[in-house]
Every structure is written in structure tokens, then in C-alpha cells.
Amino acid sequence: MRMKLEQIWNKKTFTGVVLGQFLSLLITSTGFTSSLLAKKGIDAPTSQSFLNYALLTIIYGSILLYRRKPLKAKWYYYIILGIIDVEANFLVVTSYQYTSVTSVMLLDCWSIPCVIFLTWIFLKTKYRFKKITGVAVCVAGLVLVVFSDVHAGDRSSGSNPLKGDLIILAGATLYAVCNVSEEFLVKNADRVELMAMLGLFGAIVSAIQISILERNELKSIHWTAGAVIPFVGFSVAMFMFYSLVPVLLKIHGSTMLNLSLLTSDMWSVLIRIFAYHEKVDWMYYVAFAVVVVGLIIYSGGDKDESPSNVANRTPQDEETNSGIHSKGTEAGSSKTEVA
């Protein structure tokens, strides 16, 4: 009995649990900071993500230049990926202007069925019945979230909850497209190249979009400590999330990552209750429970993987298997991320 307990709960497991919860808190903190900025009337979603892309370019771009090796994937693939990633972040951050943190966290899970469909069509990935069942349960939970926002429309859940829900669903769909593209690129490139080029073209696209859409908004912002801290905090949290996700994938693989990120929804509910002093509609609890059950059913389908296969994996192999990922977050998972 003691031997079995030691096999289950050891230093490696402890490290994975702690790192997984840290990633979950990072995802929650991005939602928290975005909501704080929205409450202050700051509507500059692309600007929030720009610093993250700049940090990715500086850090991982320096490593890429030091290697002095040619790109393994065509540069124009990264341009397309950068555009999709920027617009996905734009939509998700914009949704905080209209709906609650809890709804954004839960509805971001919509990327899971989207990625399954895209990988099945374009990457010919096969999924067993158990995973499909989990997705169906998740979708049922997402429907409950929408109904709960409409039902609690007279409470402090946002200026236009239904509009916010639709925006986050669109953003989650783009996240899915981005994740499938990342899976394809990881198979033909590597993690450092992907992050460096994503950061470069993400920063360029963001700068162009800021000059067109958010120039006046940035000028009108009163840059007090209350505005600067959540603005910078969002970008730092996003950068740390982008950087640490591959570490957890290397130690425990994608299932551990996704199970860890499920708790981000719990953290968001706690923030809404204790930090915002808002009332949470009872249907949120039902919706959250349904989504969690669905995700557990889906994530529990990777039991046929032997320890020897996991031990022989390279970091690139782990990332290849991380194609189903909700941003926040590789952002993301984001926000939220299922592999």
C-alpha cells in the first residue's frame, strides 16, 4: 500500500501539481486584469497583448538568432498564425467589456470541440467514443452558461452578457484554428522558433491594429498606477504562461496540463465573489459542474499510453500532442487548454 502511494504521489507528481496550479492561476490572472481594465473603462485589447508578443520576440528571438540556423517552416505560415492569434486575443479580451469573468472562462472551453473537428478534418486525427462523449457534455455546459447570463441579465454580469458570450465563442474558435496551426508547425519546426516568430509577427500585426483602432483610446487613458499595474500584469502573466506550458508538457504530458487548467474556472468564481462582491447565478454552478465533468471524461481517455512511451518522448513530441489547447491558454489557454 505504501509502495503504491509513493508511486502515485512522489516528487515528480508534486512538481507537476504545483506547476499546473501556477499555470491555472496565470490564466485566471489574465482574466482578472482584463476585467479590472474593463471596469475602469479601458478598452484597448490589442495593446494589452502587444507587450506579451514583444517579450516573446526579445527572449526567444535572441535564442533563435544565437543558434544561427535557418527557419524550419516557411515564414509566411507564421504571419498567418500571428494574425489569427492576435485577433483571437482581441476578441477574448474585448468580451470582458460585455460579460463576466466566469462566463469567459467557461465559454473559452468551446475551443475543445472546435479543435477536435479541425484536427479530424485536416490532420486526420482519430478520437474514441469516450472523448466525443466528453465533448458533448462540455457543449451542454456551454449552453447552460449562455442561459445563465440571460437569466441573470439584471445582475452585475456585464453590460451585454449575450453579446459578450458570442464574442468569446468567436475568439475561442479562432484559438482552435491557431492551436491546430501550431500543432502543424511544431511538427515541422521547434518550440523556440514557433514562439520567436509568433512573437515577431504578433507584435507587428498588433502594432498595425493599434495604430488603426486603439490610437485614440491609448491617448485618452490616464496612466495611473491603477491602470498601469493590471495592464502590465496581463502581459507578464501571458508571457509566463506561454513559456511554462512546454515545461509541464515535458514532465507530465498534455492530460496533466488540461486537468490542472480546469481549476482556473474555480479561481474565477472565487475572484468574482470575493474581489468583485458580485452575486453568481445558481445556473453558473450547474454549468461549471457539467463542463468539468465533460472535460474529465475527455481528458480521461489517454490511459493507453505506457510509461516507456512517455519517457522516450522529446519536448517536440510533447508539443506535437498539445494541439488541442484552450488559450489563455497557450495562448494562451489561454486562457483554457486540452491536448
PDB file of N, CA and C in Angstrom, residues 6-105:
ATOM      1  N   GLU A   6       3.552   5.829  -2.831  1.00  0.00           N
ATOM      2  CA  GLU A   6       4.776   6.505  -3.244  1.00  0.00           C
ATOM      3  C   GLU A   6       4.875   6.598  -4.760  1.00  0.00           C
ATOM      4  N   GLN A   7       4.348   5.568  -5.429  1.00  0.00           N
ATOM      5  CA  GLN A   7       4.364   5.595  -6.897  1.00  0.00           C
ATOM      6  C   GLN A   7       3.425   6.664  -7.437  1.00  0.00           C
ATOM      7  N   ILE A   8       2.321   6.886  -6.727  1.00  0.00           N
ATOM      8  CA  ILE A   8       1.339   7.871  -7.186  1.00  0.00           C
ATOM      9  C   ILE A   8       1.757   9.282  -6.793  1.00  0.00           C
ATOM     10  N   TRP A   9       2.147   9.444  -5.516  1.00  0.00           N
ATOM     11  CA  TRP A   9       2.484  10.788  -5.010  1.00  0.00           C
ATOM     12  C   TRP A   9       3.978  10.850  -4.714  1.00  0.00           C
ATOM     13  N   ASN A  10       4.747  11.332  -5.657  1.00  0.00           N
ATOM     14  CA  ASN A  10       6.183  11.473  -5.500  1.00  0.00           C
ATOM     15  C   ASN A  10       6.591  12.888  -5.874  1.00  0.00           C
ATOM     16  N   LYS A  11       7.896  13.131  -5.893  1.00  0.00           N
ATOM     17  CA  LYS A  11       8.401  14.472  -6.170  1.00  0.00           C
ATOM     18  C   LYS A  11       7.971  14.953  -7.551  1.00  0.00           C
ATOM     19  N   LYS A  12       7.980  14.047  -8.518  1.00  0.00           N
ATOM     20  CA  LYS A  12       7.585  14.413  -9.884  1.00  0.00           C
ATOM     21  C   LYS A  12       6.115  14.813  -9.934  1.00  0.00           C
ATOM     22  N   THR A  13       5.278  14.036  -9.223  1.00  0.00           N
ATOM     23  CA  THR A  13       3.857  14.358  -9.191  1.00  0.00           C
ATOM     24  C   THR A  13       3.616  15.682  -8.485  1.00  0.00           C
ATOM     25  N   PHE A  14       4.304  15.884  -7.360  1.00  0.00           N
ATOM     26  CA  PHE A  14       4.164  17.132  -6.609  1.00  0.00           C
ATOM     27  C   PHE A  14       4.547  18.336  -7.463  1.00  0.00           C
ATOM     28  N   THR A  15       5.677  18.209  -8.199  1.00  0.00           N
ATOM     29  CA  THR A  15       6.118  19.296  -9.074  1.00  0.00           C
ATOM     30  C   THR A  15       5.079  19.593 -10.146  1.00  0.00           C
ATOM     31  N   GLY A  16       4.518  18.536 -10.720  1.00  0.00           N
ATOM     32  CA  GLY A  16       3.507  18.711 -11.754  1.00  0.00           C
ATOM     33  C   GLY A  16       2.251  19.384 -11.237  1.00  0.00           C
ATOM     34  N   VAL A  17       1.818  19.000 -10.023  1.00  0.00           N
ATOM     35  CA  VAL A  17       0.610  19.586  -9.444  1.00  0.00           C
ATOM     36  C   VAL A  17       0.824  21.071  -9.161  1.00  0.00           C
ATOM     37  N   VAL A  18       1.972  21.401  -8.536  1.00  0.00           N
ATOM     38  CA  VAL A  18       2.255  22.796  -8.187  1.00  0.00           C
ATOM     39  C   VAL A  18       2.380  23.650  -9.449  1.00  0.00           C
ATOM     40  N   LEU A  19       3.129  23.156 -10.442  1.00  0.00           N
ATOM     41  CA  LEU A  19       3.295  23.905 -11.687  1.00  0.00           C
ATOM     42  C   LEU A  19       1.965  24.056 -12.413  1.00  0.00           C
ATOM     43  N   GLY A  20       1.165  22.991 -12.413  1.00  0.00           N
ATOM     44  CA  GLY A  20      -0.134  23.052 -13.073  1.00  0.00           C
ATOM     45  C   GLY A  20      -1.051  24.090 -12.450  1.00  0.00           C
ATOM     46  N   GLN A  21      -1.055  24.161 -11.115  1.00  0.00           N
ATOM     47  CA  GLN A  21      -1.890  25.152 -10.448  1.00  0.00           C
ATOM     48  C   GLN A  21      -1.361  26.569 -10.643  1.00  0.00           C
ATOM     49  N   PHE A  22      -0.039  26.696 -10.775  1.00  0.00           N
ATOM     50  CA  PHE A  22       0.524  28.010 -11.070  1.00  0.00           C
ATOM     51  C   PHE A  22       0.079  28.490 -12.447  1.00  0.00           C
ATOM     52  N   LEU A  23       0.077  27.580 -13.421  1.00  0.00           N
ATOM     53  CA  LEU A  23      -0.410  27.918 -14.761  1.00  0.00           C
ATOM     54  C   LEU A  23      -1.892  28.276 -14.723  1.00  0.00           C
ATOM     55  N   SER A  24      -2.646  27.553 -13.923  1.00  0.00           N
ATOM     56  CA  SER A  24      -4.072  27.843 -13.783  1.00  0.00           C
ATOM     57  C   SER A  24      -4.299  29.232 -13.211  1.00  0.00           C
ATOM     58  N   LEU A  25      -3.491  29.602 -12.220  1.00  0.00           N
ATOM     59  CA  LEU A  25      -3.595  30.941 -11.641  1.00  0.00           C
ATOM     60  C   LEU A  25      -3.181  32.020 -12.637  1.00  0.00           C
ATOM     61  N   LEU A  26      -2.204  31.711 -13.504  1.00  0.00           N
ATOM     62  CA  LEU A  26      -1.802  32.675 -14.526  1.00  0.00           C
ATOM     63  C   LEU A  26      -2.956  32.955 -15.483  1.00  0.00           C
ATOM     64  N   ILE A  27      -3.655  31.904 -15.892  1.00  0.00           N
ATOM     65  CA  ILE A  27      -4.805  32.075 -16.783  1.00  0.00           C
ATOM     66  C   ILE A  27      -5.884  32.908 -16.094  1.00  0.00           C
ATOM     67  N   THR A  28      -6.141  32.589 -14.834  1.00  0.00           N
ATOM     68  CA  THR A  28      -7.147  33.341 -14.090  1.00  0.00           C
ATOM     69  C   THR A  28      -6.745  34.801 -13.932  1.00  0.00           C
ATOM     70  N   SER A  29      -5.447  35.048 -13.703  1.00  0.00           N
ATOM     71  CA  SER A  29      -4.979  36.426 -13.508  1.00  0.00           C
ATOM     72  C   SER A  29      -5.136  37.263 -14.771  1.00  0.00           C
ATOM     73  N   THR A  30      -5.000  36.646 -15.951  1.00  0.00           N
ATOM     74  CA  THR A  30      -5.214  37.405 -17.183  1.00  0.00           C
ATOM     75  C   THR A  30      -6.674  37.849 -17.299  1.00  0.00           C
ATOM     76  N   GLY A  31      -7.585  36.961 -16.893  1.00  0.00           N
ATOM     77  CA  GLY A  31      -8.989  37.346 -16.887  1.00  0.00           C
ATOM     78  C   GLY A  31      -9.284  38.408 -15.845  1.00  0.00           C
ATOM     79  N   PHE A  32      -8.667  38.281 -14.688  1.00  0.00           N
ATOM     80  CA  PHE A  32      -8.854  39.245 -13.603  1.00  0.00           C
ATOM     81  C   PHE A  32      -8.377  40.634 -14.010  1.00  0.00           C
ATOM     82  N   THR A  33      -7.170  40.714 -14.600  1.00  0.00           N
ATOM     83  CA  THR A  33      -6.625  42.019 -15.001  1.00  0.00           C
ATOM     84  C   THR A  33      -7.429  42.626 -16.147  1.00  0.00           C
ATOM     85  N   SER A  34      -7.876  41.793 -17.093  1.00  0.00           N
ATOM     86  CA  SER A  34      -8.696  42.302 -18.195  1.00  0.00           C
ATOM     87  C   SER A  34     -10.012  42.866 -17.677  1.00  0.00           C
ATOM     88  N   SER A  35     -10.593  42.173 -16.710  1.00  0.00           N
ATOM     89  CA  SER A  35     -11.850  42.643 -16.137  1.00  0.00           C
ATOM     90  C   SER A  35     -11.651  43.948 -15.360  1.00  0.00           C
ATOM     91  N   LEU A  36     -10.521  44.073 -14.666  1.00  0.00           N
ATOM     92  CA  LEU A  36     -10.220  45.316 -13.949  1.00  0.00           C
ATOM     93  C   LEU A  36     -10.123  46.494 -14.912  1.00  0.00           C
ATOM     94  N   LEU A  37      -9.425  46.274 -16.034  1.00  0.00           N
ATOM     95  CA  LEU A  37      -9.293  47.342 -17.025  1.00  0.00           C
ATOM     96  C   LEU A  37     -10.643  47.704 -17.636  1.00  0.00           C
ATOM     97  N   ALA A  38     -11.477  46.682 -17.875  1.00  0.00           N
ATOM     98  CA  ALA A  38     -12.804  46.944 -18.432  1.00  0.00           C
ATOM     99  C   ALA A  38     -13.648  47.769 -17.478  1.00  0.00           C
ATOM    100  N   LYS A  39     -13.541  47.488 -16.176  1.00  0.00           N
ATOM    101  CA  LYS A  39     -14.307  48.236 -15.192  1.00  0.00           C
ATOM    102  C   LYS A  39     -13.836  49.687 -15.083  1.00  0.00           C
ATOM    103  N   LYS A  40     -12.583  49.945 -15.459  1.00  0.00           N
ATOM    104  CA  LYS A  40     -12.055  51.306 -15.450  1.00  0.00           C
ATOM    105  C   LYS A  40     -12.330  52.037 -16.762  1.00  0.00           C
ATOM    106  N   GLY A  41     -13.046  51.356 -17.678  1.00  0.00           N
ATOM    107  CA  GLY A  41     -13.394  51.967 -18.957  1.00  0.00           C
ATOM    108  C   GLY A  41     -12.278  51.921 -19.979  1.00  0.00           C
ATOM    109  N   ILE A  42     -11.244  51.113 -19.743  1.00  0.00           N
ATOM    110  CA  ILE A  42     -10.121  50.992 -20.680  1.00  0.00           C
ATOM    111  C   ILE A  42     -10.418  49.875 -21.673  1.00  0.00           C
ATOM    112  N   ASP A  43     -10.563  50.244 -22.919  1.00  0.00           N
ATOM    113  CA  ASP A  43     -10.910  49.283 -23.973  1.00  0.00           C
ATOM    114  C   ASP A  43      -9.800  49.283 -25.024  1.00  0.00           C
ATOM    115  N   ALA A  44      -8.704  48.586 -24.731  1.00  0.00           N
ATOM    116  CA  ALA A  44      -7.560  48.504 -25.646  1.00  0.00           C
ATOM    117  C   ALA A  44      -7.036  47.073 -25.671  1.00  0.00           C
ATOM    118  N   PRO A  45      -7.839  46.127 -26.171  1.00  0.00           N
ATOM    119  CA  PRO A  45      -7.475  44.706 -26.102  1.00  0.00           C
ATOM    120  C   PRO A  45      -6.192  44.352 -26.845  1.00  0.00           C
ATOM    121  N   THR A  46      -5.967  44.949 -28.006  1.00  0.00           N
ATOM    122  CA  THR A  46      -4.750  44.634 -28.768  1.00  0.00           C
ATOM    123  C   THR A  46      -3.514  45.160 -28.059  1.00  0.00           C
ATOM    124  N   SER A  47      -3.621  46.306 -27.453  1.00  0.00           N
ATOM    125  CA  SER A  47      -2.496  46.891 -26.726  1.00  0.00           C
ATOM    126  C   SER A  47      -2.093  46.027 -25.539  1.00  0.00           C
ATOM    127  N   GLN A  48      -3.069  45.381 -24.903  1.00  0.00           N
ATOM    128  CA  GLN A  48      -2.766  44.506 -23.779  1.00  0.00           C
ATOM    129  C   GLN A  48      -1.870  43.348 -24.206  1.00  0.00           C
ATOM    130  N   SER A  49      -2.102  42.819 -25.387  1.00  0.00           N
ATOM    131  CA  SER A  49      -1.341  41.662 -25.858  1.00  0.00           C
ATOM    132  C   SER A  49      -0.015  42.041 -26.502  1.00  0.00           C
ATOM    133  N   PHE A  50       0.142  43.303 -26.889  1.00  0.00           N
ATOM    134  CA  PHE A  50       1.340  43.715 -27.615  1.00  0.00           C
ATOM    135  C   PHE A  50       2.620  43.466 -26.811  1.00  0.00           C
ATOM    136  N   LEU A  51       2.591  43.808 -25.533  1.00  0.00           N
ATOM    137  CA  LEU A  51       3.796  43.639 -24.710  1.00  0.00           C
ATOM    138  C   LEU A  51       4.183  42.173 -24.604  1.00  0.00           C
ATOM    139  N   ASN A  52       3.197  41.287 -24.534  1.00  0.00           N
ATOM    140  CA  ASN A  52       3.485  39.852 -24.495  1.00  0.00           C
ATOM    141  C   ASN A  52       4.220  39.413 -25.751  1.00  0.00           C
ATOM    142  N   TYR A  53       3.735  39.844 -26.919  1.00  0.00           N
ATOM    143  CA  TYR A  53       4.400  39.491 -28.178  1.00  0.00           C
ATOM    144  C   TYR A  53       5.806  40.076 -28.232  1.00  0.00           C
ATOM    145  N   ALA A  54       5.970  41.292 -27.713  1.00  0.00           N
ATOM    146  CA  ALA A  54       7.292  41.914 -27.706  1.00  0.00           C
ATOM    147  C   ALA A  54       8.262  41.122 -26.837  1.00  0.00           C
ATOM    148  N   LEU A  55       7.790  40.667 -25.675  1.00  0.00           N
ATOM    149  CA  LEU A  55       8.643  39.870 -24.794  1.00  0.00           C
ATOM    150  C   LEU A  55       9.021  38.543 -25.444  1.00  0.00           C
ATOM    151  N   LEU A  56       8.070  37.909 -26.109  1.00  0.00           N
ATOM    152  CA  LEU A  56       8.366  36.657 -26.815  1.00  0.00           C
ATOM    153  C   LEU A  56       9.417  36.874 -27.892  1.00  0.00           C
ATOM    154  N   THR A  57       9.289  37.980 -28.617  1.00  0.00           N
ATOM    155  CA  THR A  57      10.251  38.278 -29.682  1.00  0.00           C
ATOM    156  C   THR A  57      11.643  38.504 -29.112  1.00  0.00           C
ATOM    157  N   ILE A  58      11.734  39.290 -28.055  1.00  0.00           N
ATOM    158  CA  ILE A  58      13.042  39.625 -27.477  1.00  0.00           C
ATOM    159  C   ILE A  58      13.720  38.390 -26.884  1.00  0.00           C
ATOM    160  N   ILE A  59      12.993  37.636 -26.072  1.00  0.00           N
ATOM    161  CA  ILE A  59      13.583  36.488 -25.374  1.00  0.00           C
ATOM    162  C   ILE A  59      13.883  35.339 -26.324  1.00  0.00           C
ATOM    163  N   TYR A  60      12.849  34.847 -27.000  1.00  0.00           N
ATOM    164  CA  TYR A  60      13.032  33.671 -27.859  1.00  0.00           C
ATOM    165  C   TYR A  60      13.687  34.028 -29.188  1.00  0.00           C
ATOM    166  N   GLY A  61      13.482  35.285 -29.636  1.00  0.00           N
ATOM    167  CA  GLY A  61      14.169  35.728 -30.844  1.00  0.00           C
ATOM    168  C   GLY A  61      15.679  35.783 -30.642  1.00  0.00           C
ATOM    169  N   SER A  62      16.113  36.171 -29.455  1.00  0.00           N
ATOM    170  CA  SER A  62      17.542  36.207 -29.159  1.00  0.00           C
ATOM    171  C   SER A  62      18.143  34.806 -29.202  1.00  0.00           C
ATOM    172  N   ILE A  63      17.389  33.840 -28.663  1.00  0.00           N
ATOM    173  CA  ILE A  63      17.859  32.447 -28.701  1.00  0.00           C
ATOM    174  C   ILE A  63      17.932  31.948 -30.139  1.00  0.00           C
ATOM    175  N   LEU A  64      16.937  32.308 -30.935  1.00  0.00           N
ATOM    176  CA  LEU A  64      16.902  31.881 -32.326  1.00  0.00           C
ATOM    177  C   LEU A  64      18.064  32.483 -33.113  1.00  0.00           C
ATOM    178  N   LEU A  65      18.365  33.750 -32.876  1.00  0.00           N
ATOM    179  CA  LEU A  65      19.496  34.395 -33.551  1.00  0.00           C
ATOM    180  C   LEU A  65      20.829  33.791 -33.103  1.00  0.00           C
ATOM    181  N   TYR A  66      20.928  33.437 -31.850  1.00  0.00           N
ATOM    182  CA  TYR A  66      22.161  32.833 -31.328  1.00  0.00           C
ATOM    183  C   TYR A  66      22.434  31.489 -32.005  1.00  0.00           C
ATOM    184  N   ARG A  67      21.376  30.753 -32.317  1.00  0.00           N
ATOM    185  CA  ARG A  67      21.541  29.456 -32.968  1.00  0.00           C
ATOM    186  C   ARG A  67      22.082  29.595 -34.394  1.00  0.00           C
ATOM    187  N   ARG A  68      21.696  30.678 -35.052  1.00  0.00           N
ATOM    188  CA  ARG A  68      22.127  30.939 -36.429  1.00  0.00           C
ATOM    189  C   ARG A  68      21.791  29.778 -37.370  1.00  0.00           C
ATOM    190  N   LYS A  69      20.554  29.320 -37.250  1.00  0.00           N
ATOM    191  CA  LYS A  69      20.078  28.246 -38.118  1.00  0.00           C
ATOM    192  C   LYS A  69      18.898  28.754 -38.935  1.00  0.00           C
ATOM    193  N   PRO A  70      18.736  28.238 -40.164  1.00  0.00           N
ATOM    194  CA  PRO A  70      17.599  28.674 -40.987  1.00  0.00           C
ATOM    195  C   PRO A  70      16.278  28.199 -40.393  1.00  0.00           C
ATOM    196  N   LEU A  71      15.205  28.896 -40.735  1.00  0.00           N
ATOM    197  CA  LEU A  71      13.887  28.510 -40.249  1.00  0.00           C
ATOM    198  C   LEU A  71      13.488  27.152 -40.801  1.00  0.00           C
ATOM    199  N   LYS A  72      12.836  26.356 -39.982  1.00  0.00           N
ATOM    200  CA  LYS A  72      12.389  25.032 -40.409  1.00  0.00           C
ATOM    201  C   LYS A  72      11.025  25.073 -41.084  1.00  0.00           C
ATOM    202  N   ALA A  73      10.306  26.162 -40.905  1.00  0.00           N
ATOM    203  CA  ALA A  73       8.996  26.332 -41.544  1.00  0.00           C
ATOM    204  C   ALA A  73       9.005  27.638 -42.332  1.00  0.00           C
ATOM    205  N   LYS A  74       8.149  27.725 -43.319  1.00  0.00           N
ATOM    206  CA  LYS A  74       8.055  28.934 -44.145  1.00  0.00           C
ATOM    207  C   LYS A  74       7.612  30.124 -43.301  1.00  0.00           C
ATOM    208  N   TRP A  75       8.231  31.278 -43.547  1.00  0.00           N
ATOM    209  CA  TRP A  75       7.940  32.462 -42.742  1.00  0.00           C
ATOM    210  C   TRP A  75       6.498  32.924 -42.875  1.00  0.00           C
ATOM    211  N   TYR A  76       5.883  32.695 -44.045  1.00  0.00           N
ATOM    212  CA  TYR A  76       4.512  33.191 -44.221  1.00  0.00           C
ATOM    213  C   TYR A  76       3.505  32.376 -43.420  1.00  0.00           C
ATOM    214  N   TYR A  77       3.860  31.149 -43.011  1.00  0.00           N
ATOM    215  CA  TYR A  77       2.992  30.408 -42.106  1.00  0.00           C
ATOM    216  C   TYR A  77       2.871  31.138 -40.766  1.00  0.00           C
ATOM    217  N   TYR A  78       3.980  31.697 -40.326  1.00  0.00           N
ATOM    218  CA  TYR A  78       3.986  32.412 -39.054  1.00  0.00           C
ATOM    219  C   TYR A  78       3.214  33.729 -39.137  1.00  0.00           C
ATOM    220  N   ILE A  79       3.204  34.347 -40.327  1.00  0.00           N
ATOM    221  CA  ILE A  79       2.398  35.564 -40.494  1.00  0.00           C
ATOM    222  C   ILE A  79       0.922  35.248 -40.302  1.00  0.00           C
ATOM    223  N   ILE A  80       0.461  34.174 -40.950  1.00  0.00           N
ATOM    224  CA  ILE A  80      -0.936  33.765 -40.820  1.00  0.00           C
ATOM    225  C   ILE A  80      -1.261  33.428 -39.369  1.00  0.00           C
ATOM    226  N   LEU A  81      -0.355  32.685 -38.743  1.00  0.00           N
ATOM    227  CA  LEU A  81      -0.567  32.317 -37.346  1.00  0.00           C
ATOM    228  C   LEU A  81      -0.612  33.549 -36.449  1.00  0.00           C
ATOM    229  N   GLY A  82       0.267  34.514 -36.718  1.00  0.00           N
ATOM    230  CA  GLY A  82       0.296  35.741 -35.925  1.00  0.00           C
ATOM    231  C   GLY A  82      -1.008  36.512 -36.027  1.00  0.00           C
ATOM    232  N   ILE A  83      -1.558  36.603 -37.233  1.00  0.00           N
ATOM    233  CA  ILE A  83      -2.829  37.313 -37.432  1.00  0.00           C
ATOM    234  C   ILE A  83      -3.952  36.632 -36.657  1.00  0.00           C
ATOM    235  N   ILE A  84      -4.028  35.296 -36.784  1.00  0.00           N
ATOM    236  CA  ILE A  84      -5.089  34.554 -36.097  1.00  0.00           C
ATOM    237  C   ILE A  84      -4.964  34.706 -34.589  1.00  0.00           C
ATOM    238  N   ASP A  85      -3.732  34.605 -34.078  1.00  0.00           N
ATOM    239  CA  ASP A  85      -3.522  34.689 -32.637  1.00  0.00           C
ATOM    240  C   ASP A  85      -3.878  36.071 -32.102  1.00  0.00           C
ATOM    241  N   VAL A  86      -3.477  37.111 -32.818  1.00  0.00           N
ATOM    242  CA  VAL A  86      -3.786  38.475 -32.384  1.00  0.00           C
ATOM    243  C   VAL A  86      -5.289  38.706 -32.340  1.00  0.00           C
ATOM    244  N   GLU A  87      -5.995  38.276 -33.376  1.00  0.00           N
ATOM    245  CA  GLU A  87      -7.440  38.505 -33.422  1.00  0.00           C
ATOM    246  C   GLU A  87      -8.169  37.659 -32.391  1.00  0.00           C
ATOM    247  N   ALA A  88      -7.659  36.463 -32.108  1.00  0.00           N
ATOM    248  CA  ALA A  88      -8.265  35.635 -31.066  1.00  0.00           C
ATOM    249  C   ALA A  88      -8.140  36.340 -29.713  1.00  0.00           C
ATOM    250  N   ASN A  89      -6.940  36.836 -29.409  1.00  0.00           N
ATOM    251  CA  ASN A  89      -6.743  37.577 -28.159  1.00  0.00           C
ATOM    252  C   ASN A  89      -7.601  38.835 -28.121  1.00  0.00           C
ATOM    253  N   PHE A  90      -7.713  39.512 -29.259  1.00  0.00           N
ATOM    254  CA  PHE A  90      -8.521  40.731 -29.355  1.00  0.00           C
ATOM    255  C   PHE A  90      -9.977  40.454 -28.975  1.00  0.00           C
ATOM    256  N   LEU A  91     -10.534  39.384 -29.525  1.00  0.00           N
ATOM    257  CA  LEU A  91     -11.932  39.053 -29.261  1.00  0.00           C
ATOM    258  C   LEU A  91     -12.144  38.637 -27.808  1.00  0.00           C
ATOM    259  N   VAL A  92     -11.234  37.808 -27.292  1.00  0.00           N
ATOM    260  CA  VAL A  92     -11.397  37.332 -25.921  1.00  0.00           C
ATOM    261  C   VAL A  92     -11.301  38.486 -24.929  1.00  0.00           C
ATOM    262  N   VAL A  93     -10.304  39.355 -25.095  1.00  0.00           N
ATOM    263  CA  VAL A  93     -10.163  40.490 -24.175  1.00  0.00           C
ATOM    264  C   VAL A  93     -11.336  41.459 -24.329  1.00  0.00           C
ATOM    265  N   THR A  94     -11.828  41.641 -25.560  1.00  0.00           N
ATOM    266  CA  THR A  94     -12.978  42.521 -25.788  1.00  0.00           C
ATOM    267  C   THR A  94     -14.219  42.011 -25.072  1.00  0.00           C
ATOM    268  N   SER A  95     -14.357  40.696 -24.977  1.00  0.00           N
ATOM    269  CA  SER A  95     -15.552  40.112 -24.360  1.00  0.00           C
ATOM    270  C   SER A  95     -15.711  40.535 -22.904  1.00  0.00           C
ATOM    271  N   TYR A  96     -14.603  40.887 -22.230  1.00  0.00           N
ATOM    272  CA  TYR A  96     -14.695  41.320 -20.836  1.00  0.00           C
ATOM    273  C   TYR A  96     -15.435  42.644 -20.697  1.00  0.00           C
ATOM    274  N   GLN A  97     -15.586  43.384 -21.800  1.00  0.00           N
ATOM    275  CA  GLN A  97     -16.340  44.636 -21.761  1.00  0.00           C
ATOM    276  C   GLN A  97     -17.839  44.374 -21.648  1.00  0.00           C
ATOM    277  N   TYR A  98     -18.271  43.154 -21.949  1.00  0.00           N
ATOM    278  CA  TYR A  98     -19.699  42.878 -22.042  1.00  0.00           C
ATOM    279  C   TYR A  98     -20.205  41.774 -21.124  1.00  0.00           C
ATOM    280  N   THR A  99     -19.340  40.838 -20.727  1.00  0.00           N
ATOM    281  CA  THR A  99     -19.806  39.719 -19.918  1.00  0.00           C
ATOM    282  C   THR A  99     -18.879  39.509 -18.737  1.00  0.00           C
ATOM    283  N   SER A 100     -19.167  38.515 -17.918  1.00  0.00           N
ATOM    284  CA  SER A 100     -18.440  38.304 -16.675  1.00  0.00           C
ATOM    285  C   SER A 100     -17.184  37.463 -16.885  1.00  0.00           C
ATOM    286  N   VAL A 101     -16.283  37.526 -15.890  1.00  0.00           N
ATOM    287  CA  VAL A 101     -15.070  36.716 -15.927  1.00  0.00           C
ATOM    288  C   VAL A 101     -15.415  35.238 -15.987  1.00  0.00           C
ATOM    289  N   THR A 102     -16.415  34.831 -15.205  1.00  0.00           N
ATOM    290  CA  THR A 102     -16.793  33.427 -15.138  1.00  0.00           C
ATOM    291  C   THR A 102     -17.268  32.917 -16.490  1.00  0.00           C
ATOM    292  N   SER A 103     -18.079  33.702 -17.176  1.00  0.00           N
ATOM    293  CA  SER A 103     -18.563  33.281 -18.490  1.00  0.00           C
ATOM    294  C   SER A 103     -17.424  33.135 -19.487  1.00  0.00           C
ATOM    295  N   VAL A 104     -16.479  34.074 -19.461  1.00  0.00           N
ATOM    296  CA  VAL A 104     -15.342  34.000 -20.376  1.00  0.00           C
ATOM    297  C   VAL A 104     -14.537  32.736 -20.119  1.00  0.00           C
ATOM    298  N   MET A 105     -14.284  32.423 -18.852  1.00  0.00           N
ATOM    299  CA  MET A 105     -13.507  31.243 -18.507  1.00  0.00           C
ATOM    300  C   MET A 105     -14.184  29.959 -18.978  1.00  0.00           C
TER     301      MET A 105
END
